Amino acid sequence: DTGVSQNPRHKITKRGQNVTFRCDPISEHNRLYWYRQTLGQGPEFLTYFQNEAQLEKSRLLSDRFSAERPKGSFSTLEIQRTEQGDSAMYLCASPGERDTIYFGEGSWLTVV
Amino acid sequence: GEDVEQSLFLSVREGDSSVINCTYTDSSSTYLYWYKQEPGAGLQLLTYIFSNMDMKQDQRLTVLLNKKDKHLSLRIADTQTGDSAIYFCVTGKLIFGQGTTLQVKP
């Protein structure tokens, strides 16, 4: 258990529907990252928060994607009007001790 | 942009040593990481090395860093079937390689 919690773990949705994933990071750490991983690929950076502020966004994050971290604690990643190409595992990461980075178990999204 | 390169596949026999290599372009990383991912699972932090170190040993794992050549390697001694997984080399900017699939044959 890395201390980073993600839910739901699995989500199957119809194309065109909206989905939201939640990440609860290791407490008392102000940085939080979202990544996306498709089959056979390494994780790709999506976005990064420091406290409530979203400091970096990848160009992979189209305008259908939005991420928030309203109180600098948990974060949500919403995908609107899902497409089949959005099918992937969405990973959240948070720093632990000595700048080590811990990942959650991920949220699998399947768009049918 | 920054890049991390790894070979895609390595096959070894149980009990042998495995060596997974990685080259990267980011010269500003304070730490470099190795993550392990088993099928269908999330990413497990395996080990990491501070950029001013050449070597770090942690039980069966040895990490070697050649900062001049930007080359990182992970050696697993006495490889077991439970070590079968994908191994990712990751820079301090959290840029991932494509991962090396380690297959351990009994």
mmCIF file of C-alpha atoms in Angstrom:
data_model
loop_
_atom_site.group_PDB
_atom_site.id
_atom_site.type_symbol
_atom_site.label_atom_id
_atom_site.label_comp_id
_atom_site.label_asym_id
_atom_site.label_seq_id
_atom_site.Cartn_x
_atom_site.Cartn_y
_atom_site.Cartn_z
ATOM 1 C CA ASP A 1 0.000 0.000 0.000
ATOM 2 C CA THR A 2 1.615 3.228 -1.206
ATOM 3 C CA GLY A 3 -0.810 5.476 0.626
ATOM 4 C CA VAL A 4 -2.147 6.868 -2.669
ATOM 5 C CA SER A 5 -5.745 5.842 -3.152
ATOM 6 C CA GLN A 6 -7.636 5.948 -6.439
ATOM 7 C CA ASN A 7 -11.222 5.191 -7.277
ATOM 8 C CA PRO A 8 -13.007 3.770 -9.014
ATOM 9 C CA ARG A 9 -10.502 1.065 -9.859
ATOM 10 C CA HIS A 10 -12.404 0.087 -12.980
ATOM 11 C CA LYS A 11 -14.924 1.977 -15.070
ATOM 12 C CA ILE A 12 -16.692 0.873 -18.244
ATOM 13 C CA THR A 13 -18.582 3.608 -19.985
ATOM 14 C CA LYS A 14 -20.335 4.207 -23.278
ATOM 15 C CA ARG A 15 -18.765 6.535 -25.782
ATOM 16 C CA GLY A 16 -19.965 10.067 -25.248
ATOM 17 C CA GLN A 17 -20.504 9.742 -21.504
ATOM 18 C CA ASN A 18 -18.571 11.685 -18.889
ATOM 19 C CA VAL A 19 -16.409 9.978 -16.275
ATOM 20 C CA THR A 20 -14.644 11.234 -13.168
ATOM 21 C CA PHE A 21 -11.752 9.683 -11.299
ATOM 22 C CA ARG A 22 -10.633 10.599 -7.815
ATOM 23 C CA CYS A 23 -7.201 10.497 -6.209
ATOM 24 C CA ASP A 24 -6.446 10.804 -2.506
ATOM 25 C CA PRO A 25 -2.701 11.376 -2.199
ATOM 26 C CA ILE A 26 -0.327 10.837 0.665
ATOM 27 C CA SER A 27 -1.354 13.411 3.229
ATOM 28 C CA GLU A 28 0.740 16.491 3.953
ATOM 29 C CA HIS A 29 2.369 16.476 0.543
ATOM 30 C CA ASN A 30 1.616 19.355 -1.705
ATOM 31 C CA ARG A 31 2.455 17.815 -5.080
ATOM 32 C CA LEU A 32 0.151 15.562 -7.078
ATOM 33 C CA TYR A 33 0.523 14.148 -10.575
ATOM 34 C CA TRP A 34 -1.802 12.508 -13.082
ATOM 35 C CA TYR A 35 -0.547 10.088 -15.727
ATOM 36 C CA ARG A 36 -2.155 7.995 -18.422
ATOM 37 C CA GLN A 37 -0.952 4.571 -19.480
ATOM 38 C CA THR A 38 -2.133 2.644 -22.534
ATOM 39 C CA LEU A 39 -1.363 -0.994 -23.191
ATOM 40 C CA GLY A 40 2.261 -1.663 -24.016
ATOM 41 C CA GLN A 41 3.358 1.878 -23.254
ATOM 42 C CA GLY A 42 4.977 3.631 -20.357
ATOM 43 C CA PRO A 43 2.953 6.154 -18.378
ATOM 44 C CA GLU A 44 2.585 9.591 -19.976
ATOM 45 C CA PHE A 45 2.393 12.774 -17.968
ATOM 46 C CA LEU A 46 -0.957 14.567 -18.006
ATOM 47 C CA THR A 47 -0.872 17.247 -15.333
ATOM 48 C CA TYR A 48 0.724 18.365 -12.091
ATOM 49 C CA PHE A 49 -0.593 20.240 -9.052
ATOM 50 C CA GLN A 50 1.197 22.028 -6.293
ATOM 51 C CA ASN A 51 -1.426 22.527 -3.622
ATOM 52 C CA GLU A 52 -4.521 23.829 -5.429
ATOM 53 C CA ALA A 53 -2.599 25.246 -8.356
ATOM 54 C CA GLN A 54 -2.403 23.297 -11.592
ATOM 55 C CA LEU A 55 1.126 24.184 -12.645
ATOM 56 C CA GLU A 56 1.641 22.027 -15.709
ATOM 57 C CA LYS A 57 -0.583 20.476 -18.328
ATOM 58 C CA SER A 58 0.503 18.157 -21.097
ATOM 59 C CA ARG A 59 -0.749 18.736 -24.603
ATOM 60 C CA LEU A 60 -2.233 15.233 -24.217
ATOM 61 C CA LEU A 61 -4.813 16.881 -21.975
ATOM 62 C CA SER A 62 -7.371 17.963 -24.560
ATOM 63 C CA ASP A 63 -10.202 20.337 -23.730
ATOM 64 C CA ARG A 64 -12.378 17.322 -22.884
ATOM 65 C CA PHE A 65 -10.143 16.669 -19.883
ATOM 66 C CA SER A 66 -10.210 18.722 -16.728
ATOM 67 C CA ALA A 67 -8.442 18.189 -13.437
ATOM 68 C CA GLU A 68 -9.028 19.910 -10.139
ATOM 69 C CA ARG A 69 -7.622 19.917 -6.672
ATOM 70 C CA PRO A 70 -10.014 22.194 -4.837
ATOM 71 C CA LYS A 71 -8.527 22.217 -1.349
ATOM 72 C CA GLY A 72 -5.040 21.026 -2.093
ATOM 73 C CA SER A 73 -5.865 17.542 -0.847
ATOM 74 C CA PHE A 74 -7.741 15.100 -3.099
ATOM 75 C CA SER A 75 -7.883 15.588 -6.859
ATOM 76 C CA THR A 76 -10.378 14.700 -9.567
ATOM 77 C CA LEU A 77 -9.829 14.042 -13.247
ATOM 78 C CA GLU A 78 -12.913 14.380 -15.433
ATOM 79 C CA ILE A 79 -13.190 13.275 -19.035
ATOM 80 C CA GLN A 80 -16.141 14.643 -20.947
ATOM 81 C CA ARG A 81 -17.677 13.068 -24.056
ATOM 82 C CA THR A 82 -15.442 10.025 -23.790
ATOM 83 C CA GLU A 83 -13.966 8.468 -26.910
ATOM 84 C CA GLN A 84 -12.632 4.971 -27.446
ATOM 85 C CA GLY A 85 -9.116 6.390 -27.561
ATOM 86 C CA ASP A 86 -9.517 7.471 -23.952
ATOM 87 C CA SER A 87 -9.440 3.825 -22.859
ATOM 88 C CA ALA A 88 -6.399 3.573 -20.626
ATOM 89 C CA MET A 89 -5.271 3.359 -17.052
ATOM 90 C CA TYR A 90 -5.193 6.708 -15.270
ATOM 91 C CA LEU A 91 -2.584 6.919 -12.562
ATOM 92 C CA CYS A 92 -2.162 9.369 -9.735
ATOM 93 C CA ALA A 93 1.150 9.944 -7.983
ATOM 94 C CA SER A 94 2.260 11.713 -4.851
ATOM 95 C CA PRO A 95 5.665 12.268 -3.246
ATOM 96 C CA GLY A 96 6.718 10.237 -0.235
ATOM 97 C CA GLU A 97 9.866 10.605 1.823
ATOM 98 C CA ARG A 98 13.077 11.886 0.255
ATOM 99 C CA ASP A 99 11.382 12.937 -2.965
ATOM 100 C CA THR A 100 10.393 9.387 -3.837
ATOM 101 C CA ILE A 101 7.212 9.300 -5.864
ATOM 102 C CA TYR A 102 4.471 6.805 -5.112
ATOM 103 C CA PHE A 103 1.729 5.817 -7.499
ATOM 104 C CA GLY A 104 -1.766 4.651 -6.785
ATOM 105 C CA GLU A 105 -3.099 1.392 -8.203
ATOM 106 C CA GLY A 106 -4.668 3.265 -11.084
ATOM 107 C CA SER A 107 -8.164 3.617 -12.502
ATOM 108 C CA TRP A 108 -8.859 1.518 -15.576
ATOM 109 C CA LEU A 109 -11.173 3.130 -18.100
ATOM 110 C CA THR A 110 -12.805 1.165 -20.912
ATOM 111 C CA VAL A 111 -14.899 3.133 -23.392
ATOM 112 C CA VAL A 112 -17.236 0.948 -25.420
ATOM 113 C CA GLY B 1 11.883 17.035 -25.431
ATOM 114 C CA GLU B 2 13.326 14.804 -22.754
ATOM 115 C CA ASP B 3 13.662 11.151 -23.626
ATOM 116 C CA VAL B 4 14.262 7.837 -21.862
ATOM 117 C CA GLU B 5 15.267 4.737 -23.824
ATOM 118 C CA GLN B 6 15.131 1.147 -22.674
ATOM 119 C CA SER B 7 15.348 -2.172 -24.448
ATOM 120 C CA LEU B 8 11.901 -3.695 -24.661
ATOM 121 C CA PHE B 9 12.486 -7.284 -23.635
ATOM 122 C CA LEU B 10 14.842 -9.413 -21.567
ATOM 123 C CA SER B 11 14.622 -13.146 -20.941
ATOM 124 C CA VAL B 12 16.693 -14.924 -18.280
ATOM 125 C CA ARG B 13 16.685 -18.249 -16.469
ATOM 126 C CA GLU B 14 15.724 -18.479 -12.816
ATOM 127 C CA GLY B 15 18.794 -17.995 -10.645
ATOM 128 C CA ASP B 16 20.686 -15.942 -13.242
ATOM 129 C CA SER B 17 21.364 -12.221 -12.931
ATOM 130 C CA SER B 18 19.298 -9.764 -14.954
ATOM 131 C CA VAL B 19 20.607 -6.428 -16.133
ATOM 132 C CA ILE B 20 18.198 -3.816 -17.462
ATOM 133 C CA ASN B 21 19.721 -0.768 -19.096
ATOM 134 C CA CYS B 22 18.432 2.728 -19.652
ATOM 135 C CA THR B 23 19.726 5.903 -21.280
ATOM 136 C CA TYR B 24 18.191 9.317 -20.710
ATOM 137 C CA THR B 25 18.638 12.882 -21.867
ATOM 138 C CA ASP B 26 17.577 14.914 -18.820
ATOM 139 C CA SER B 27 20.732 16.108 -17.103
ATOM 140 C CA SER B 28 18.972 17.920 -14.256
ATOM 141 C CA SER B 29 17.478 14.934 -12.419
ATOM 142 C CA THR B 30 18.242 14.872 -8.720
ATOM 143 C CA TYR B 31 16.933 11.338 -8.424
ATOM 144 C CA LEU B 32 16.515 8.509 -10.909
ATOM 145 C CA TYR B 33 14.022 5.769 -10.269
ATOM 146 C CA TRP B 34 13.197 2.204 -11.179
ATOM 147 C CA TYR B 35 9.570 1.155 -11.037
ATOM 148 C CA LYS B 36 8.146 -2.348 -11.392
ATOM 149 C CA GLN B 37 4.736 -3.114 -12.859
ATOM 150 C CA GLU B 38 3.167 -6.539 -12.715
ATOM 151 C CA PRO B 39 0.373 -7.429 -15.179
ATOM 152 C CA GLY B 40 -2.798 -5.454 -14.518
ATOM 153 C CA ALA B 41 -1.271 -3.701 -11.533
ATOM 154 C CA GLY B 42 -0.074 -0.217 -10.670
ATOM 155 C CA LEU B 43 3.508 0.985 -10.419
ATOM 156 C CA GLN B 44 5.675 -0.115 -7.524
ATOM 157 C CA LEU B 45 8.699 1.985 -6.624
ATOM 158 C CA LEU B 46 11.514 -0.535 -6.655
ATOM 159 C CA THR B 47 14.529 1.595 -5.913
ATOM 160 C CA TYR B 48 16.054 4.969 -6.657
ATOM 161 C CA ILE B 49 19.456 6.579 -6.753
ATOM 162 C CA PHE B 50 20.560 10.081 -5.934
ATOM 163 C CA SER B 51 22.292 11.691 -8.901
ATOM 164 C CA ASN B 52 25.591 12.244 -7.098
ATOM 165 C CA MET B 53 25.963 8.516 -6.432
ATOM 166 C CA ASP B 54 27.503 5.925 -8.733
ATOM 167 C CA MET B 55 26.001 2.857 -7.182
ATOM 168 C CA LYS B 56 23.313 1.803 -4.779
ATOM 169 C CA GLN B 57 22.781 -1.700 -3.481
ATOM 170 C CA ASP B 58 19.559 -2.883 -1.904
ATOM 171 C CA GLN B 59 19.429 -6.625 -1.216
ATOM 172 C CA ARG B 60 19.240 -8.325 -4.645
ATOM 173 C CA LEU B 61 19.087 -5.014 -6.492
ATOM 174 C CA THR B 62 22.088 -2.998 -7.657
ATOM 175 C CA VAL B 63 21.658 0.327 -9.414
ATOM 176 C CA LEU B 64 24.565 1.755 -11.373
ATOM 177 C CA LEU B 65 24.607 5.335 -12.609
ATOM 178 C CA ASN B 66 27.010 6.756 -15.170
ATOM 179 C CA LYS B 67 26.056 10.395 -15.077
ATOM 180 C CA LYS B 68 28.540 11.412 -17.762
ATOM 181 C CA ASP B 69 27.023 8.999 -20.277
ATOM 182 C CA LYS B 70 23.497 9.385 -18.839
ATOM 183 C CA HIS B 71 23.238 5.644 -18.425
ATOM 184 C CA LEU B 72 21.370 3.883 -15.648
ATOM 185 C CA SER B 73 21.200 0.154 -15.053
ATOM 186 C CA LEU B 74 19.360 -2.169 -12.720
ATOM 187 C CA ARG B 75 20.858 -5.513 -11.832
ATOM 188 C CA ILE B 76 18.739 -8.175 -10.180
ATOM 189 C CA ALA B 77 20.784 -10.970 -8.630
ATOM 190 C CA ASP B 78 19.409 -14.508 -8.375
ATOM 191 C CA THR B 79 16.383 -13.629 -10.497
ATOM 192 C CA GLN B 80 13.188 -15.361 -9.441
ATOM 193 C CA THR B 81 9.968 -16.061 -11.348
ATOM 194 C CA GLY B 82 8.299 -13.475 -9.140
ATOM 195 C CA ASP B 83 10.564 -10.859 -10.705
ATOM 196 C CA SER B 84 8.763 -11.273 -14.042
ATOM 197 C CA ALA B 85 7.272 -7.857 -14.735
ATOM 198 C CA ILE B 86 7.808 -4.659 -16.683
ATOM 199 C CA TYR B 87 10.551 -2.403 -15.343
ATOM 200 C CA PHE B 88 10.476 1.321 -15.995
ATOM 201 C CA CYS B 89 13.410 3.693 -15.827
ATOM 202 C CA VAL B 90 12.188 7.126 -14.707
ATOM 203 C CA THR B 91 13.978 10.460 -14.513
ATOM 204 C CA GLY B 92 13.616 13.078 -11.839
ATOM 205 C CA LYS B 93 11.145 14.921 -14.058
ATOM 206 C CA LEU B 94 9.056 11.738 -13.968
ATOM 207 C CA ILE B 95 9.579 10.947 -17.615
ATOM 208 C CA PHE B 96 9.154 7.234 -18.207
ATOM 209 C CA GLY B 97 10.874 4.901 -20.592
ATOM 210 C CA GLN B 98 8.738 2.438 -22.533
ATOM 211 C CA GLY B 99 9.558 -0.281 -20.048
ATOM 212 C CA THR B 100 11.556 -3.493 -20.257
ATOM 213 C CA THR B 101 9.579 -6.707 -19.993
ATOM 214 C CA LEU B 102 11.561 -9.196 -17.933
ATOM 215 C CA GLN B 103 10.673 -12.815 -18.542
ATOM 216 C CA VAL B 104 12.097 -15.323 -16.065
ATOM 217 C CA LYS B 105 12.101 -18.922 -17.216
ATOM 218 C CA PRO B 106 12.060 -21.686 -14.578
#
